[in-house]
Amino acid sequence: MVSLKVVENPPREEWESLVERPSTDVTVFRENVVPIIDDVLKEGDAAVSRYTAEFDGIDMDPDEFRVSEDEIEKAYDLVDDDVLKALEISVERVREFHERAYPGVGKDSWSLCVNGAECGVLIRPVEKVACYVPGGRASYPSTAVMTVVPASVAGCDEVIVITPPSKDDPLLVPAETLVAADLSGADAVFRVGGVQAVAGVATGTETLPEVDKIVGPGNVYVTCAKLEVYARGLVDVDMPAGPSEVLVVADSSADPDELVLDIMAQAEHDPMSVSVLACSDGEVARETVRRLEKEVEDAPRAEVLRESLRNSLVVVFEDLDTCLEFANEFAPEHLHLYVDRPEELLKKVRSAGAVFLGGDTTVPFGDYVTGPNHVLPTGGLAKARGALSTLDFVKLIPFQRVEPEALDELARVVETLAEVEGLPNHARAVRVRRSRGEDDA
Amino acid sequence: MVSLKVVENPPREEWESLVERPSTDVTVFRENVVPIIDDVLKEGDAAVSRYTAEFDGIDMDPDEFRVSEDEIEKAYDLVDDDVLKALEISVERVREFHERAYPGVGKDSWSLCVNGAECGVLIRPVEKVACYVPGGRASYPSTAVMTVVPASVAGCDEVIVITPPSKDDPLLVPAETLVAADLSGADAVFRVGGVQAVAGVATGTETLPEVDKIVGPGNVYVTCAKLEVYARGLVDVDMPAGPSEVLVVADSSADPDELVLDIMAQAEHDPMSVSVLACSDGEVARETVRRLEKEVEDAPRAEVLRESLRNSLVVVFEDLDTCLEFANEFAPEHLHLYVDRPEELLKKVRSAGAVFLGGDTTVPFGDYVTGPNHVLPTGGLAKARGALSTLDFVKLIPFQRVEPEALDELARVVETLAEVEGLPNHARAVRVRRSRGEDDA
């Protein structure tokens, strides 16, 4: 029997504890993760093979890591027609969104002139990217789409997918994941996962390429490993992936039966998932709780639901504005505005990974097909960054040129400030340019 | 006596070892850093005070951490007129660049329509930001400018500066740093630094605000601490700061005397700084080395120069294109194109923190006054990201709304893919919307 926590009109000083998540600290997994990374850095492929045998139960020679072109062709045969069609629609829509939503990316450069120094910004794709796609017992083709497409749109030269192998699949990786990666524009798929794969592409092995950036969600060990290779200065990473979260803001227009499904759709991800309902209508909130407690018992994945609903929270406020303020404080991964006039609330959104407008637009639409990314900040990181985007796959490189007529004025500024900072050779380097200007004059 | 390493026409297979930096692994400092973080998380201000006494040699009550408005006014009196003027010019130019170079940031939102789902991206500033400004024996007002200005331009609500105190300053912080922070738009300056300050603002103490993101360079302990609080899920951070680097690409038009100063301006930062000259003219390269070896002996900061020039490298190639390919492989923090026609090479730049065009535009111009940021990726991270920018201070939050006419098609895609991924409640959540559409029809 599940019983949900319901809080009515909590005062501000209680919000901080209400928005707190179960721990997002992955440093506790370091003792497991560090020795694996060290081994891969030392031994390369041999260590990757050994840990793949140990954790995934599969003996593979390193030359089998990379999925061959024949196998990718075979994967298309193994995928049902309606799944292929669905993946094609998903890839097309996600690509269109990422092409149009981040203007400027993909262009060669910006340029502008500022007071005697010509300055601008080059936009250059990250060259080599690895996209981590979780796997093992489940199959996540949508994660291949959401990570490979923005890298491909940004113009990255080499986009590879790494994903754990499974004995249950004839190709050792779900055919759907292979097709999704291929449709999205991946250059290669390697059937290695876990810490050993992260370490492998961070440093490069005999068969795994060394990449410049690793993106995509994984379990706590994978997240810990990504942050570890980043802290060692080996490679860039996108962001940590914590348990999935939704916060639904609802008013009296919301249908409790649909709210029940929205919450269960979130809660079924895993036992750590977090679902929150912030409601301006006490009756809708209470009715949703009643139906949810009943529905859970017969729902698919009831066991996971029962576990994760322990992390759930229903909070009732007098008005929608307070609900939204609470949502901004929570900074949820997914923010669903299940209200009569969602556009009005949208303007007031300050912190969320992604926003879903209106009763129809339940979060699963965004997980697969509306177009925006589903790789999103969790655990409150949405206070600082939004969804994965093409901007995560480009470098913004400023350039600058001091024009002769500005040399003297700017050099004097540099000389003054370099002296304050105790950097005399900085001052000398500009002074010699200034005097040259004077010689010429 | 300094003697520089000169390599002529190294074959490709040697490049990997030539671009290798001294270690950028800050995890080795964890044993020092973690206990301090733990203490601050447990004890708050008391621990911050204790470690400030221990490391900075200053006893301060927590209510003295924050620099008062009176003290900021006093700082203006303590700063020389020409320094004030120079800071004003620097702030103005850096602000203008950051306002104009990243179009879109600062606007309320983008919106666009994609096939039956209305999608767009909200742009929202990060609300609370802490800018770390190094200090101690030296003074770095320029770092206050380079971190506070982009946060201010991005529209952050609360921008604070944290910087280590020093007994040598009447206000315990250099007056120039206080003035720079104030001119740049900082809301407050706290004279605490080191690991204890990073931990303090990551979690909040009785006097230090809890922030959403920490940016700015520090020593290895500060960098380690930033990555540690990030891995614990407490706060976002910008990027690790390693030793400063320059790579100068030069042709026969380059003046060896100026190259000597350009290299020394980089090398004087600290004993770990890295200077590289990639030259298409062997005689210019050799002449530069001869003069540099002689100049160093009498130059200011000769001791630091002698140390850091051990990390330097002079490499000669047949042509400029190969020099630039080498530069792209190196991915330097600062790339100076000291050549006759720098615009032609600029187009081929793929990886650098920032680029400086032509013989006049020596790197110190960008350190202080041209406009682009001087907080840049080091240690090869420029393969994955560019300079600090206003984009580091905003969240790109996608939003989406499924239109009624698209509900049926998109719901079927979700149902198909959710089934593949074993998420039946995802399918149910969209199916109920689809059937409602059918009921309405």
PDB file of C-alpha atoms in Angstrom, chain A residues 178-415:
ATOM      1  CA  LEU A 178      21.756   0.406 -33.367  1.00  0.00           C
ATOM      2  CA  VAL A 179      19.132   1.671 -35.803  1.00  0.00           C
ATOM      3  CA  ALA A 180      18.478   4.793 -33.716  1.00  0.00           C
ATOM      4  CA  ALA A 181      22.204   5.581 -33.570  1.00  0.00           C
ATOM      5  CA  ASP A 182      22.582   5.023 -37.289  1.00  0.00           C
ATOM      6  CA  LEU A 183      19.545   7.119 -38.247  1.00  0.00           C
ATOM      7  CA  SER A 184      20.778   9.892 -35.954  1.00  0.00           C
ATOM      8  CA  GLY A 185      24.130  10.086 -37.707  1.00  0.00           C
ATOM      9  CA  ALA A 186      26.514   8.149 -35.446  1.00  0.00           C
ATOM     10  CA  ASP A 187      29.806   7.215 -37.086  1.00  0.00           C
ATOM     11  CA  ALA A 188      30.274   4.066 -35.003  1.00  0.00           C
ATOM     12  CA  VAL A 189      28.765   2.090 -32.136  1.00  0.00           C
ATOM     13  CA  PHE A 190      30.958   0.310 -29.599  1.00  0.00           C
ATOM     14  CA  ARG A 191      29.304  -2.356 -27.454  1.00  0.00           C
ATOM     15  CA  VAL A 192      31.127  -1.497 -24.265  1.00  0.00           C
ATOM     16  CA  GLY A 193      29.613   0.318 -21.315  1.00  0.00           C
ATOM     17  CA  GLY A 194      30.098   1.149 -17.663  1.00  0.00           C
ATOM     18  CA  VAL A 195      33.135   2.738 -16.085  1.00  0.00           C
ATOM     19  CA  GLN A 196      35.481   0.806 -18.376  1.00  0.00           C
ATOM     20  CA  ALA A 197      33.955   2.349 -21.505  1.00  0.00           C
ATOM     21  CA  VAL A 198      34.053   5.873 -20.069  1.00  0.00           C
ATOM     22  CA  ALA A 199      37.719   5.460 -19.158  1.00  0.00           C
ATOM     23  CA  GLY A 200      38.429   3.875 -22.538  1.00  0.00           C
ATOM     24  CA  VAL A 201      37.155   6.764 -24.645  1.00  0.00           C
ATOM     25  CA  ALA A 202      38.547   9.374 -22.205  1.00  0.00           C
ATOM     26  CA  THR A 203      42.071   8.214 -22.897  1.00  0.00           C
ATOM     27  CA  GLY A 204      41.778   6.068 -26.006  1.00  0.00           C
ATOM     28  CA  THR A 205      42.754   2.391 -26.225  1.00  0.00           C
ATOM     29  CA  GLU A 206      43.979   0.203 -29.072  1.00  0.00           C
ATOM     30  CA  THR A 207      40.412  -0.030 -30.437  1.00  0.00           C
ATOM     31  CA  LEU A 208      38.456   2.771 -28.714  1.00  0.00           C
ATOM     32  CA  PRO A 209      39.037   6.286 -30.051  1.00  0.00           C
ATOM     33  CA  GLU A 210      40.060   9.064 -27.649  1.00  0.00           C
ATOM     34  CA  VAL A 211      37.282  11.662 -27.654  1.00  0.00           C
ATOM     35  CA  ASP A 212      37.116  15.319 -26.625  1.00  0.00           C
ATOM     36  CA  LYS A 213      33.780  15.082 -24.803  1.00  0.00           C
ATOM     37  CA  ILE A 214      31.536  12.397 -23.290  1.00  0.00           C
ATOM     38  CA  VAL A 215      27.795  13.052 -23.035  1.00  0.00           C
ATOM     39  CA  GLY A 216      24.701  11.130 -22.059  1.00  0.00           C
ATOM     40  CA  PRO A 217      23.147   9.604 -18.961  1.00  0.00           C
ATOM     41  CA  GLY A 218      24.252   6.490 -17.125  1.00  0.00           C
ATOM     42  CA  ASN A 219      23.927   4.884 -13.719  1.00  0.00           C
ATOM     43  CA  VAL A 220      25.706   6.253 -10.633  1.00  0.00           C
ATOM     44  CA  TYR A 221      28.956   4.478 -11.523  1.00  0.00           C
ATOM     45  CA  VAL A 222      28.969   5.904 -15.031  1.00  0.00           C
ATOM     46  CA  THR A 223      28.198   9.388 -13.692  1.00  0.00           C
ATOM     47  CA  CYS A 224      30.940   9.073 -11.090  1.00  0.00           C
ATOM     48  CA  ALA A 225      33.358   7.879 -13.786  1.00  0.00           C
ATOM     49  CA  LYS A 226      32.533  10.807 -16.085  1.00  0.00           C
ATOM     50  CA  LEU A 227      33.196  13.307 -13.294  1.00  0.00           C
ATOM     51  CA  GLU A 228      36.403  11.469 -12.360  1.00  0.00           C
ATOM     52  CA  VAL A 229      37.947  11.533 -15.849  1.00  0.00           C
ATOM     53  CA  TYR A 230      36.898  15.198 -16.101  1.00  0.00           C
ATOM     54  CA  ALA A 231      38.638  16.028 -12.801  1.00  0.00           C
ATOM     55  CA  ARG A 232      41.747  14.261 -14.085  1.00  0.00           C
ATOM     56  CA  GLY A 233      41.842  16.637 -17.047  1.00  0.00           C
ATOM     57  CA  LEU A 234      41.361  13.852 -19.601  1.00  0.00           C
ATOM     58  CA  VAL A 235      38.132  14.873 -21.329  1.00  0.00           C
ATOM     59  CA  ASP A 236      35.123  17.195 -21.103  1.00  0.00           C
ATOM     60  CA  VAL A 237      31.699  15.898 -20.019  1.00  0.00           C
ATOM     61  CA  ASP A 238      28.145  17.214 -20.218  1.00  0.00           C
ATOM     62  CA  MET A 239      26.546  16.939 -16.773  1.00  0.00           C
ATOM     63  CA  PRO A 240      25.808  14.414 -14.046  1.00  0.00           C
ATOM     64  CA  ALA A 241      22.635  12.348 -14.524  1.00  0.00           C
ATOM     65  CA  GLY A 242      20.634  11.807 -11.347  1.00  0.00           C
ATOM     66  CA  PRO A 243      17.261  10.134 -10.809  1.00  0.00           C
ATOM     67  CA  SER A 244      14.535  11.406 -13.136  1.00  0.00           C
ATOM     68  CA  GLU A 245      12.064  14.017 -11.839  1.00  0.00           C
ATOM     69  CA  VAL A 246       8.772  15.630 -12.723  1.00  0.00           C
ATOM     70  CA  LEU A 247       6.944  18.495 -11.101  1.00  0.00           C
ATOM     71  CA  VAL A 248       3.378  18.940 -12.337  1.00  0.00           C
ATOM     72  CA  VAL A 249       1.689  22.284 -11.659  1.00  0.00           C
ATOM     73  CA  ALA A 250      -2.064  21.722 -11.852  1.00  0.00           C
ATOM     74  CA  ASP A 251      -5.197  23.813 -11.403  1.00  0.00           C
ATOM     75  CA  SER A 252      -8.882  22.905 -11.217  1.00  0.00           C
ATOM     76  CA  SER A 253      -8.911  22.171 -14.968  1.00  0.00           C
ATOM     77  CA  ALA A 254      -6.721  19.113 -14.468  1.00  0.00           C
ATOM     78  CA  ASP A 255      -8.174  15.609 -14.782  1.00  0.00           C
ATOM     79  CA  PRO A 256      -7.098  13.496 -11.780  1.00  0.00           C
ATOM     80  CA  ASP A 257      -6.986  10.330 -13.896  1.00  0.00           C
ATOM     81  CA  GLU A 258      -4.519  11.940 -16.256  1.00  0.00           C
ATOM     82  CA  LEU A 259      -2.468  13.300 -13.358  1.00  0.00           C
ATOM     83  CA  VAL A 260      -2.267   9.770 -11.980  1.00  0.00           C
ATOM     84  CA  LEU A 261      -0.814   8.562 -15.279  1.00  0.00           C
ATOM     85  CA  ASP A 262       1.571  11.523 -15.512  1.00  0.00           C
ATOM     86  CA  ILE A 263       2.947  10.741 -12.094  1.00  0.00           C
ATOM     87  CA  MET A 264       3.214   7.015 -12.787  1.00  0.00           C
ATOM     88  CA  ALA A 265       4.940   7.677 -16.121  1.00  0.00           C
ATOM     89  CA  GLN A 266       7.654   9.437 -14.154  1.00  0.00           C
ATOM     90  CA  ALA A 267       7.718   7.075 -11.202  1.00  0.00           C
ATOM     91  CA  GLU A 268       8.198   3.971 -13.334  1.00  0.00           C
ATOM     92  CA  HIS A 269      11.703   5.020 -14.461  1.00  0.00           C
ATOM     93  CA  ASP A 270      13.427   3.626 -11.397  1.00  0.00           C
ATOM     94  CA  PRO A 271      12.992   3.344  -7.635  1.00  0.00           C
ATOM     95  CA  MET A 272      14.781   6.677  -7.094  1.00  0.00           C
ATOM     96  CA  SER A 273      12.531   8.720  -9.421  1.00  0.00           C
ATOM     97  CA  VAL A 274      10.928  11.800  -7.937  1.00  0.00           C
ATOM     98  CA  SER A 275       7.351  12.965  -8.708  1.00  0.00           C
ATOM     99  CA  VAL A 276       5.853  16.159  -7.343  1.00  0.00           C
ATOM    100  CA  LEU A 277       2.380  17.609  -7.812  1.00  0.00           C
ATOM    101  CA  ALA A 278       1.932  21.292  -6.945  1.00  0.00           C
ATOM    102  CA  CYS A 279      -1.770  22.045  -7.112  1.00  0.00           C
ATOM    103  CA  SER A 280      -3.899  25.150  -6.634  1.00  0.00           C
ATOM    104  CA  ASP A 281      -7.018  23.038  -6.127  1.00  0.00           C
ATOM    105  CA  GLY A 282      -7.118  20.953  -2.947  1.00  0.00           C
ATOM    106  CA  GLU A 283      -9.911  18.726  -4.205  1.00  0.00           C
ATOM    107  CA  VAL A 284      -8.062  17.855  -7.423  1.00  0.00           C
ATOM    108  CA  ALA A 285      -4.954  17.101  -5.357  1.00  0.00           C
ATOM    109  CA  ARG A 286      -6.750  14.872  -2.877  1.00  0.00           C
ATOM    110  CA  GLU A 287      -8.699  13.067  -5.599  1.00  0.00           C
ATOM    111  CA  THR A 288      -5.465  12.435  -7.518  1.00  0.00           C
ATOM    112  CA  VAL A 289      -3.859  10.970  -4.413  1.00  0.00           C
ATOM    113  CA  ARG A 290      -6.868   8.706  -3.770  1.00  0.00           C
ATOM    114  CA  ARG A 291      -6.902   7.378  -7.313  1.00  0.00           C
ATOM    115  CA  LEU A 292      -3.142   7.046  -7.485  1.00  0.00           C
ATOM    116  CA  GLU A 293      -2.983   4.974  -4.315  1.00  0.00           C
ATOM    117  CA  LYS A 294      -5.584   2.655  -5.793  1.00  0.00           C
ATOM    118  CA  GLU A 295      -4.256   2.552  -9.365  1.00  0.00           C
ATOM    119  CA  VAL A 296      -0.694   1.723  -8.386  1.00  0.00           C
ATOM    120  CA  GLU A 297      -1.634  -1.720  -7.153  1.00  0.00           C
ATOM    121  CA  ASP A 298      -2.695  -2.990 -10.581  1.00  0.00           C
ATOM    122  CA  ALA A 299      -0.442  -0.833 -12.735  1.00  0.00           C
ATOM    123  CA  PRO A 300       2.386  -2.256 -14.787  1.00  0.00           C
ATOM    124  CA  ARG A 301       5.766  -1.964 -13.019  1.00  0.00           C
ATOM    125  CA  ALA A 302       3.894  -1.715  -9.713  1.00  0.00           C
ATOM    126  CA  GLU A 303       6.964  -2.672  -7.711  1.00  0.00           C
ATOM    127  CA  VAL A 304       9.089   0.168  -9.055  1.00  0.00           C
ATOM    128  CA  LEU A 305       6.150   2.550  -8.660  1.00  0.00           C
ATOM    129  CA  ARG A 306       5.650   1.637  -5.005  1.00  0.00           C
ATOM    130  CA  GLU A 307       9.315   2.240  -4.299  1.00  0.00           C
ATOM    131  CA  SER A 308       9.675   5.522  -6.117  1.00  0.00           C
ATOM    132  CA  LEU A 309       6.386   7.004  -4.924  1.00  0.00           C
ATOM    133  CA  ARG A 310       8.018   7.167  -1.489  1.00  0.00           C
ATOM    134  CA  ASN A 311       9.987  10.081  -2.933  1.00  0.00           C
ATOM    135  CA  SER A 312       6.857  11.782  -4.169  1.00  0.00           C
ATOM    136  CA  LEU A 313       5.199  14.836  -2.759  1.00  0.00           C
ATOM    137  CA  VAL A 314       1.828  16.531  -3.239  1.00  0.00           C
ATOM    138  CA  VAL A 315       1.728  20.157  -2.206  1.00  0.00           C
ATOM    139  CA  VAL A 316      -1.324  22.428  -2.266  1.00  0.00           C
ATOM    140  CA  PHE A 317      -1.132  26.221  -2.486  1.00  0.00           C
ATOM    141  CA  GLU A 318      -3.791  28.944  -2.568  1.00  0.00           C
ATOM    142  CA  ASP A 319      -2.904  30.064  -6.075  1.00  0.00           C
ATOM    143  CA  LEU A 320      -1.009  29.081  -9.196  1.00  0.00           C
ATOM    144  CA  ASP A 321       1.647  31.766  -8.822  1.00  0.00           C
ATOM    145  CA  THR A 322       2.762  30.231  -5.547  1.00  0.00           C
ATOM    146  CA  CYS A 323       2.771  26.791  -7.170  1.00  0.00           C
ATOM    147  CA  LEU A 324       5.098  28.161  -9.826  1.00  0.00           C
ATOM    148  CA  GLU A 325       7.338  29.869  -7.301  1.00  0.00           C
ATOM    149  CA  PHE A 326       7.631  26.523  -5.557  1.00  0.00           C
ATOM    150  CA  ALA A 327       8.449  24.911  -8.909  1.00  0.00           C
ATOM    151  CA  ASN A 328      11.180  27.497  -9.526  1.00  0.00           C
ATOM    152  CA  GLU A 329      12.651  26.730  -6.124  1.00  0.00           C
ATOM    153  CA  PHE A 330      12.478  23.002  -6.866  1.00  0.00           C
ATOM    154  CA  ALA A 331      14.048  23.434 -10.336  1.00  0.00           C
ATOM    155  CA  PRO A 332      12.693  20.114 -11.630  1.00  0.00           C
ATOM    156  CA  GLU A 333      14.094  18.178 -14.570  1.00  0.00           C
ATOM    157  CA  HIS A 334      10.611  18.166 -16.173  1.00  0.00           C
ATOM    158  CA  LEU A 335       8.064  20.900 -15.430  1.00  0.00           C
ATOM    159  CA  HIS A 336       4.544  20.111 -16.656  1.00  0.00           C
ATOM    160  CA  LEU A 337       2.117  23.061 -16.577  1.00  0.00           C
ATOM    161  CA  TYR A 338      -1.182  21.191 -16.551  1.00  0.00           C
ATOM    162  CA  VAL A 339      -3.284  24.339 -16.260  1.00  0.00           C
ATOM    163  CA  ASP A 340      -5.899  26.222 -18.206  1.00  0.00           C
ATOM    164  CA  ARG A 341      -3.600  28.984 -19.451  1.00  0.00           C
ATOM    165  CA  PRO A 342      -0.062  27.585 -19.448  1.00  0.00           C
ATOM    166  CA  GLU A 343       1.395  30.454 -21.529  1.00  0.00           C
ATOM    167  CA  GLU A 344       0.880  32.862 -18.655  1.00  0.00           C
ATOM    168  CA  LEU A 345       2.804  30.656 -16.262  1.00  0.00           C
ATOM    169  CA  LEU A 346       5.512  29.945 -18.852  1.00  0.00           C
ATOM    170  CA  LYS A 347       6.637  33.564 -18.719  1.00  0.00           C
ATOM    171  CA  LYS A 348       7.326  33.169 -15.021  1.00  0.00           C
ATOM    172  CA  VAL A 349       9.402  29.994 -15.302  1.00  0.00           C
ATOM    173  CA  ARG A 350      12.928  30.601 -14.071  1.00  0.00           C
ATOM    174  CA  SER A 351      14.398  27.148 -13.384  1.00  0.00           C
ATOM    175  CA  ALA A 352      13.506  23.843 -15.059  1.00  0.00           C
ATOM    176  CA  GLY A 353      15.173  21.391 -17.400  1.00  0.00           C
ATOM    177  CA  ALA A 354      12.300  21.508 -19.897  1.00  0.00           C
ATOM    178  CA  VAL A 355       8.683  22.714 -19.830  1.00  0.00           C
ATOM    179  CA  PHE A 356       5.510  20.961 -21.038  1.00  0.00           C
ATOM    180  CA  LEU A 357       2.519  23.179 -21.763  1.00  0.00           C
ATOM    181  CA  GLY A 358      -1.081  22.205 -21.106  1.00  0.00           C
ATOM    182  CA  GLY A 359      -2.897  19.029 -20.165  1.00  0.00           C
ATOM    183  CA  ASP A 360      -2.289  17.266 -23.469  1.00  0.00           C
ATOM    184  CA  THR A 361       1.459  17.687 -23.456  1.00  0.00           C
ATOM    185  CA  THR A 362       2.389  14.992 -20.981  1.00  0.00           C
ATOM    186  CA  VAL A 363       6.123  14.518 -20.429  1.00  0.00           C
ATOM    187  CA  PRO A 364       6.488  11.281 -22.462  1.00  0.00           C
ATOM    188  CA  PHE A 365       5.858  13.329 -25.630  1.00  0.00           C
ATOM    189  CA  GLY A 366       9.093  15.160 -24.916  1.00  0.00           C
ATOM    190  CA  ASP A 367      10.901  11.950 -24.010  1.00  0.00           C
ATOM    191  CA  TYR A 368      10.512  10.772 -27.570  1.00  0.00           C
ATOM    192  CA  VAL A 369       9.122  12.998 -30.216  1.00  0.00           C
ATOM    193  CA  THR A 370       8.202  16.662 -29.773  1.00  0.00           C
ATOM    194  CA  GLY A 371      11.749  17.735 -30.658  1.00  0.00           C
ATOM    195  CA  PRO A 372      13.518  19.248 -27.634  1.00  0.00           C
ATOM    196  CA  ASN A 373      16.156  17.199 -25.866  1.00  0.00           C
ATOM    197  CA  HIS A 374      15.382  14.771 -23.066  1.00  0.00           C
ATOM    198  CA  VAL A 375      18.883  14.849 -21.574  1.00  0.00           C
ATOM    199  CA  LEU A 376      18.179  17.315 -18.784  1.00  0.00           C
ATOM    200  CA  PRO A 377      19.627  18.566 -15.510  1.00  0.00           C
ATOM    201  CA  THR A 378      18.432  16.774 -12.365  1.00  0.00           C
ATOM    202  CA  GLY A 379      18.817  17.173  -8.609  1.00  0.00           C
ATOM    203  CA  GLY A 380      18.448  20.960  -8.730  1.00  0.00           C
ATOM    204  CA  LEU A 381      21.129  21.524 -11.384  1.00  0.00           C
ATOM    205  CA  ALA A 382      18.346  23.143 -13.446  1.00  0.00           C
ATOM    206  CA  LYS A 383      19.060  26.237 -11.369  1.00  0.00           C
ATOM    207  CA  ALA A 384      22.263  26.539 -13.365  1.00  0.00           C
ATOM    208  CA  ARG A 385      21.759  24.911 -16.775  1.00  0.00           C
ATOM    209  CA  GLY A 386      19.063  23.720 -19.157  1.00  0.00           C
ATOM    210  CA  ALA A 387      18.693  20.842 -21.598  1.00  0.00           C
ATOM    211  CA  LEU A 388      21.486  19.326 -23.631  1.00  0.00           C
ATOM    212  CA  SER A 389      21.676  21.310 -26.875  1.00  0.00           C
ATOM    213  CA  THR A 390      23.842  21.932 -29.906  1.00  0.00           C
ATOM    214  CA  LEU A 391      25.676  24.508 -27.793  1.00  0.00           C
ATOM    215  CA  ASP A 392      27.111  21.636 -25.752  1.00  0.00           C
ATOM    216  CA  PHE A 393      28.865  20.471 -28.906  1.00  0.00           C
ATOM    217  CA  VAL A 394      30.507  23.698 -30.056  1.00  0.00           C
ATOM    218  CA  LYS A 395      33.320  25.898 -28.872  1.00  0.00           C
ATOM    219  CA  LEU A 396      32.793  29.660 -28.804  1.00  0.00           C
ATOM    220  CA  ILE A 397      36.287  30.976 -29.504  1.00  0.00           C
ATOM    221  CA  PRO A 398      36.706  34.756 -29.297  1.00  0.00           C
ATOM    222  CA  PHE A 399      39.218  36.465 -31.564  1.00  0.00           C
ATOM    223  CA  GLN A 400      40.584  39.979 -31.383  1.00  0.00           C
ATOM    224  CA  ARG A 401      42.789  42.373 -33.309  1.00  0.00           C
ATOM    225  CA  VAL A 402      43.980  45.713 -31.997  1.00  0.00           C
ATOM    226  CA  GLU A 403      43.904  48.314 -34.765  1.00  0.00           C
ATOM    227  CA  PRO A 404      46.941  50.621 -35.123  1.00  0.00           C
ATOM    228  CA  GLU A 405      44.959  53.733 -34.148  1.00  0.00           C
ATOM    229  CA  ALA A 406      43.938  52.163 -30.820  1.00  0.00           C
ATOM    230  CA  LEU A 407      47.333  50.707 -29.930  1.00  0.00           C
ATOM    231  CA  ASP A 408      48.483  53.577 -27.816  1.00  0.00           C
ATOM    232  CA  GLU A 409      45.355  53.979 -25.682  1.00  0.00           C
ATOM    233  CA  LEU A 410      44.871  50.266 -25.097  1.00  0.00           C
ATOM    234  CA  ALA A 411      48.548  49.675 -24.386  1.00  0.00           C
ATOM    235  CA  ARG A 412      48.463  52.281 -21.628  1.00  0.00           C
ATOM    236  CA  VAL A 413      45.495  50.552 -20.005  1.00  0.00           C
ATOM    237  CA  VAL A 414      47.347  47.235 -20.102  1.00  0.00           C
ATOM    238  CA  GLU A 415      50.527  48.762 -18.686  1.00  0.00           C
TER     239      GLU A 415
END
